[in-house]
Coordinates of C-alpha atoms in Angstrom, one line a residue:
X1 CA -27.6 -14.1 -109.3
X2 CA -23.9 -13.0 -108.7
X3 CA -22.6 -10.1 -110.3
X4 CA -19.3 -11.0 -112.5
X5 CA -16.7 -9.2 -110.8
X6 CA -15.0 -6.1 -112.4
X7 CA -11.3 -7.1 -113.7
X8 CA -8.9 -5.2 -115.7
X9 CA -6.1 -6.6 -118.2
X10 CA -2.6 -5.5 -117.8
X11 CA 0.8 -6.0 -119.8
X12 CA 4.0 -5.0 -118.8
X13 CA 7.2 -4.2 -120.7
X14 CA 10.7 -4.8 -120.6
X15 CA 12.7 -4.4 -117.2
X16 CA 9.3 -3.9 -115.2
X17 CA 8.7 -7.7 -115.2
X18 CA 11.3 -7.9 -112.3
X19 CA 8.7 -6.2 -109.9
X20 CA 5.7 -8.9 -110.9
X21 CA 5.0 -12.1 -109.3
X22 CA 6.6 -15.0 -111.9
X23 CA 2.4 -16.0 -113.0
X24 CA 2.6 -12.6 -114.8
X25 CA 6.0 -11.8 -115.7
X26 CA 6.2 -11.1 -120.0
X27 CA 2.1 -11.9 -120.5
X28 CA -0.6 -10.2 -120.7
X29 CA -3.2 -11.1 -117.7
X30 CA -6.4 -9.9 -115.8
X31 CA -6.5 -8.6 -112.1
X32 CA -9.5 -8.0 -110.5
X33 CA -10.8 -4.2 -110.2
X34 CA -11.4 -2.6 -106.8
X35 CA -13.5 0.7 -107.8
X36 CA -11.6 3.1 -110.0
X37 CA -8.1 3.3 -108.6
X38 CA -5.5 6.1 -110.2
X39 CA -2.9 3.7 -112.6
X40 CA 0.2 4.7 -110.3
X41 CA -1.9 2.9 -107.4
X42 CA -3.3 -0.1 -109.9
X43 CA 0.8 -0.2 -111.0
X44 CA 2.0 -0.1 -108.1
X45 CA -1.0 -2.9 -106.1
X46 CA 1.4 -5.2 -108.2
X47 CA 4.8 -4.4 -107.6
X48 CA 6.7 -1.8 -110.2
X49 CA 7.4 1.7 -108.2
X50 CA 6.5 4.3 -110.2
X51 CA 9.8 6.1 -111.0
X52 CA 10.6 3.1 -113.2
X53 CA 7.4 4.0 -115.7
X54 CA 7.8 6.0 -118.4
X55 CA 4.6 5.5 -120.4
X56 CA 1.3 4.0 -119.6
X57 CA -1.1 3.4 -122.3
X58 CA -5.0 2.7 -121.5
X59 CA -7.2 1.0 -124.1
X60 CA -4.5 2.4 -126.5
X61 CA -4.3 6.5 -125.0
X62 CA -1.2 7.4 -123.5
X63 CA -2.6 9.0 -120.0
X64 CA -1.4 10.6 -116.8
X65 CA -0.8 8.5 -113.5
X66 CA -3.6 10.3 -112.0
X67 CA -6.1 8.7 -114.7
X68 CA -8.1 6.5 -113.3
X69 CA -8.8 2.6 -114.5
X70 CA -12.6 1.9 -115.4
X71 CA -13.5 -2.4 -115.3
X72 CA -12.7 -3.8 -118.6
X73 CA -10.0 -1.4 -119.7
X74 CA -6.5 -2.9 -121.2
X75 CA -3.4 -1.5 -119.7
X76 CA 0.2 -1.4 -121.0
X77 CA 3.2 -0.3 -119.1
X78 CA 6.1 0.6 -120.2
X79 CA 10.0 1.3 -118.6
X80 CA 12.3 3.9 -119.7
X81 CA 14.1 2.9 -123.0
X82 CA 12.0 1.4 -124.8
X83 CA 11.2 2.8 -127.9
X84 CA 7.8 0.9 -129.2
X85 CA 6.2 2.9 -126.4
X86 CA 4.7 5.8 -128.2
X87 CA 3.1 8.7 -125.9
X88 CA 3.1 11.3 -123.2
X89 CA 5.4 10.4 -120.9
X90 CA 4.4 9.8 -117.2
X91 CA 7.6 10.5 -115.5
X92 CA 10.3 13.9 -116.0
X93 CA 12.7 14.2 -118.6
X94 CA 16.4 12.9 -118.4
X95 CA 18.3 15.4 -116.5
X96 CA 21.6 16.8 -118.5
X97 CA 23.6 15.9 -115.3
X98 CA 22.2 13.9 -112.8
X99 CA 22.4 14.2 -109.4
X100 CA 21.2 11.0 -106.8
X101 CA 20.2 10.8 -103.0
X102 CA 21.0 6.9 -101.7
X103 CA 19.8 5.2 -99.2
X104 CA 21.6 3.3 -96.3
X105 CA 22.0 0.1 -98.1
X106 CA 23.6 2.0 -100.9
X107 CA 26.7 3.3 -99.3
X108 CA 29.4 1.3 -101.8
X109 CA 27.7 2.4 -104.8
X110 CA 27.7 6.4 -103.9
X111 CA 31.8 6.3 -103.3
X112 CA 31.8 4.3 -107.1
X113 CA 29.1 7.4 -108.6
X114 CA 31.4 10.4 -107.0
X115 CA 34.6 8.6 -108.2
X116 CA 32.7 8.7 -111.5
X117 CA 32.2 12.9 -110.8
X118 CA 28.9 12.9 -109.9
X119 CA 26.8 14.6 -107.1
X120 CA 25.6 11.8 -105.1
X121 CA 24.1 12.4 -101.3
X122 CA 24.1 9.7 -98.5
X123 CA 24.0 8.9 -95.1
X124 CA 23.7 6.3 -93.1
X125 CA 21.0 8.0 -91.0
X126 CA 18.8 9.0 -93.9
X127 CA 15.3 8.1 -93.0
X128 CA 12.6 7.8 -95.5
X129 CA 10.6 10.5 -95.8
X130 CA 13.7 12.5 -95.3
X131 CA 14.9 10.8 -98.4
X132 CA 12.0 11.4 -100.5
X133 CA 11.8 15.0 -99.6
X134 CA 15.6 16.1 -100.5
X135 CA 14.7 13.8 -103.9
X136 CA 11.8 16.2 -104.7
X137 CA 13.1 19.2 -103.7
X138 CA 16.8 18.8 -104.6
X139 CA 15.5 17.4 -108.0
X140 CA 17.7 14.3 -107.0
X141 CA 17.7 10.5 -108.6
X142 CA 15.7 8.2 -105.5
X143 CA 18.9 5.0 -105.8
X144 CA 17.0 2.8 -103.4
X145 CA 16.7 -1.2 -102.9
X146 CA 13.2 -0.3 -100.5
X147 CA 10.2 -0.6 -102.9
X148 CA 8.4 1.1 -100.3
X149 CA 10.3 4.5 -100.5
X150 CA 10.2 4.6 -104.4
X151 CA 6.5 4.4 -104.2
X152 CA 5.8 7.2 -102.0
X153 CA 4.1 10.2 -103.8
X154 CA 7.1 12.7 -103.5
X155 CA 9.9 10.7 -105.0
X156 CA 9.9 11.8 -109.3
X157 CA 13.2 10.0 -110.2
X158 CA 14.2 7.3 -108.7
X159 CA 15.7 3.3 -109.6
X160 CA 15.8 0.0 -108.0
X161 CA 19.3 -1.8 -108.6
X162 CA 18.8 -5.2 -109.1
X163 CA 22.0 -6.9 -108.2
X164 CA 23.5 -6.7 -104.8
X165 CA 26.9 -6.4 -106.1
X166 CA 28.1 -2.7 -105.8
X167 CA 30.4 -3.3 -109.3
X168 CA 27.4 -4.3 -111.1
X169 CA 25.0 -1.3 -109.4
X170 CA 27.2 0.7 -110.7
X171 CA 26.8 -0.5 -114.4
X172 CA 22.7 -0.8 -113.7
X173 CA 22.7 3.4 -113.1
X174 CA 25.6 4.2 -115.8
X175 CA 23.3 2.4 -118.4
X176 CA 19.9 3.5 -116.7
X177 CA 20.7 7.1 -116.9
X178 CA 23.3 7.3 -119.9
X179 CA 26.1 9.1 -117.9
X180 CA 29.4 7.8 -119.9
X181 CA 29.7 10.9 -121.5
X182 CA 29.1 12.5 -118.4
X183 CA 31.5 10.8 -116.6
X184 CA 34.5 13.4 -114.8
X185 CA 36.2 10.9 -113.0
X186 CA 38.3 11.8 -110.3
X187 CA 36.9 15.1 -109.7
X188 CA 35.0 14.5 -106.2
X189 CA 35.4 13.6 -102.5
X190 CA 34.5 10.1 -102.2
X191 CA 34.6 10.8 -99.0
X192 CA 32.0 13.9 -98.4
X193 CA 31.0 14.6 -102.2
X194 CA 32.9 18.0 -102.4
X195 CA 34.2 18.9 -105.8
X196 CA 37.9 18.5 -105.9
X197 CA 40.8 21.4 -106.4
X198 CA 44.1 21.0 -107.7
X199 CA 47.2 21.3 -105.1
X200 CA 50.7 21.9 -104.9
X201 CA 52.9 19.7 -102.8
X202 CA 53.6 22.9 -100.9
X203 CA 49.8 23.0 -99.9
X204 CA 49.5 19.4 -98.7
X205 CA 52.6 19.1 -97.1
X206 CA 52.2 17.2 -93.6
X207 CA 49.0 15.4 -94.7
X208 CA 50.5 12.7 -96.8
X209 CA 53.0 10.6 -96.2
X210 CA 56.6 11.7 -97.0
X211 CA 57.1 8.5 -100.0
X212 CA 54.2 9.8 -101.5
X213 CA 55.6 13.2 -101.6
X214 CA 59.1 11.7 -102.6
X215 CA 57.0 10.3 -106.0
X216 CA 54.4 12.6 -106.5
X217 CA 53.9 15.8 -107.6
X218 CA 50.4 16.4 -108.6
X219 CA 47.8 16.5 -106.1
X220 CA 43.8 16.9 -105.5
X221 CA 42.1 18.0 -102.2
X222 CA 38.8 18.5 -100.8
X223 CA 37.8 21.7 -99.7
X224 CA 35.1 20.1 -97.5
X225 CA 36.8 17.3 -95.4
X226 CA 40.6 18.2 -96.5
X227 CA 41.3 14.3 -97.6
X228 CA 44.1 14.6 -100.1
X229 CA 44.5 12.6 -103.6
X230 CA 46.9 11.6 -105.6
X231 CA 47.5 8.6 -108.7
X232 CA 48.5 5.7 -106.7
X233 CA 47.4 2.0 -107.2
X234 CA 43.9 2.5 -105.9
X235 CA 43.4 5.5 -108.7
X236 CA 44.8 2.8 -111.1
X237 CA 42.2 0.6 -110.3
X238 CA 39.7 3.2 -110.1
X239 CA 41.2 4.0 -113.7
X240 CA 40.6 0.4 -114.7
X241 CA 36.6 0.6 -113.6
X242 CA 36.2 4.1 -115.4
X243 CA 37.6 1.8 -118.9
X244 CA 35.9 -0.9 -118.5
X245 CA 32.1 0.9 -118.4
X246 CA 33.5 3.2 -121.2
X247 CA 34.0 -0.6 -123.1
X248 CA 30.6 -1.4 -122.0
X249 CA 28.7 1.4 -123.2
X250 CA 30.7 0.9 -126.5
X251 CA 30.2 -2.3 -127.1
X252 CA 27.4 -2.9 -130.1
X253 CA 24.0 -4.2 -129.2
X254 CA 25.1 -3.2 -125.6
X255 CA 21.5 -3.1 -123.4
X256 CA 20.9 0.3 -121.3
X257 CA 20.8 -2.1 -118.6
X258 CA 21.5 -5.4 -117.1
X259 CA 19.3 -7.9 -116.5
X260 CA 19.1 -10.0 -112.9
X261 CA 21.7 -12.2 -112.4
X262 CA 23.6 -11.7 -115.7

């Protein structure tokens, strides 16, 4: 007589149905059970990396990633944010400031985070195990469109953008990680990431171009690559982005983050 086989039952919250295959996207379903994997490997068998759980609840227990699934057990997962998830949570704490890594495909977004102040690493040579590593040990946010480097073992913090539209990455990680308030725009290289110092026109003489000098009087430089700054039209429309996510994050009822395609 054939044995019934062993199968689990699994529902997951919120922003992690982007990750499951549409037959089990905002349901609760069964999966079959191949002996008694850890939850991060169950989770992750199906699609969400593990950076973007926050709280995984087994036959009601809030439990570890390392906890591992026995046949017949009922499995909730939950994303960051949402607040009928009660438990230990799997992943680190929000950071007071965070800092990112980004991979290759990310290269837009990281001039749009260090316009917005923040510490933000990339180049377009980054392999990934190199990227995973400086994420661990630099205690860095993993900004990555790769599934495959989100779910290895090393990476702690770490988000998927959904769009492809740099504009709208950017809103994704503002909301994601709550920075508004942390926001210090204008105060980094966009260029090399270097933190910004103020300059007299005396000091940045010969590097800018003699109308700017004629009109300006206030200027930034970088200590790192030496690029020099100033409030022209692109700061004004730099300006314009910084208000409008300000007016997003403001706005009642706004969600922490947006959904595909809207």
């Amino acid at each position: 007589m054939e044995q019934p086989k062993a199968v689990v039952t699994l529902r997951f919250h919120g922003a992690l149905n982007d990750f499951l295959s549409p037959a089990h996207r905002h349901q609760t379903f069964s999966h079959p059970l191949q002996g008694r994997p850890s939850v991060k490997d169950l989770i992750e068998s199906l699609g969400p990396p593990h950076p973007e759980v926050d709280v995984v609840r087994v036959d009601g227990e809030a439990v570890a990633f390392t906890h591992r699934v026995a046949p017949g057990a009922r499995v909730e997962v939950y994303p960051a944010g949402v607040d009928e998830a009660p438990g230990v949570r799997v992943g680190p704490p929000l950071q007071e400031m965070p800092r990112f890594i980004l991979d290759v495909g990310l290269g837009r977004l990281v001039g749009f985070l260090r316009m917005l102040g923040f510490d933000a690493l990339w180049r377009n040579d980054f392999e990934d195990d190199v990227l995973a590593r400086i994420s661990h040990d630099e205690d860095r946010v993993l900004l990555s469109r790769d599934l495959g480097v989100l779910k290895r073992g090393e990476v702690l913090r770490g988000y998927f953008p959904r769009s492809t539209d740099p504009a709208e990455q950017l809103v994704e990680v503002v909301r994601r990680y709550g920075l508004t308030s942390r926001m210090r725009p204008f105060s980094r290289c966009v260029a090399c990431n270097a933190a910004l110092t103020a300059a007299e026109l005396s000091e940045v003489a010969g590097r800018i171009p003699e109308r700017v000098a004629e009109r300006h009087s206030r200027f930034q430089q970088c200590p790192g690559c030496h690029r020099v700054y100033w409030a022209g039209t692109h700061h004004q429309r730099m300006q314009a982005l910084v208000d409008r996510l300000r007016e997003l994050e403001d706005a009642p009822g706004s969600p922490r983050r947006l959904e595909p395609g809207k």
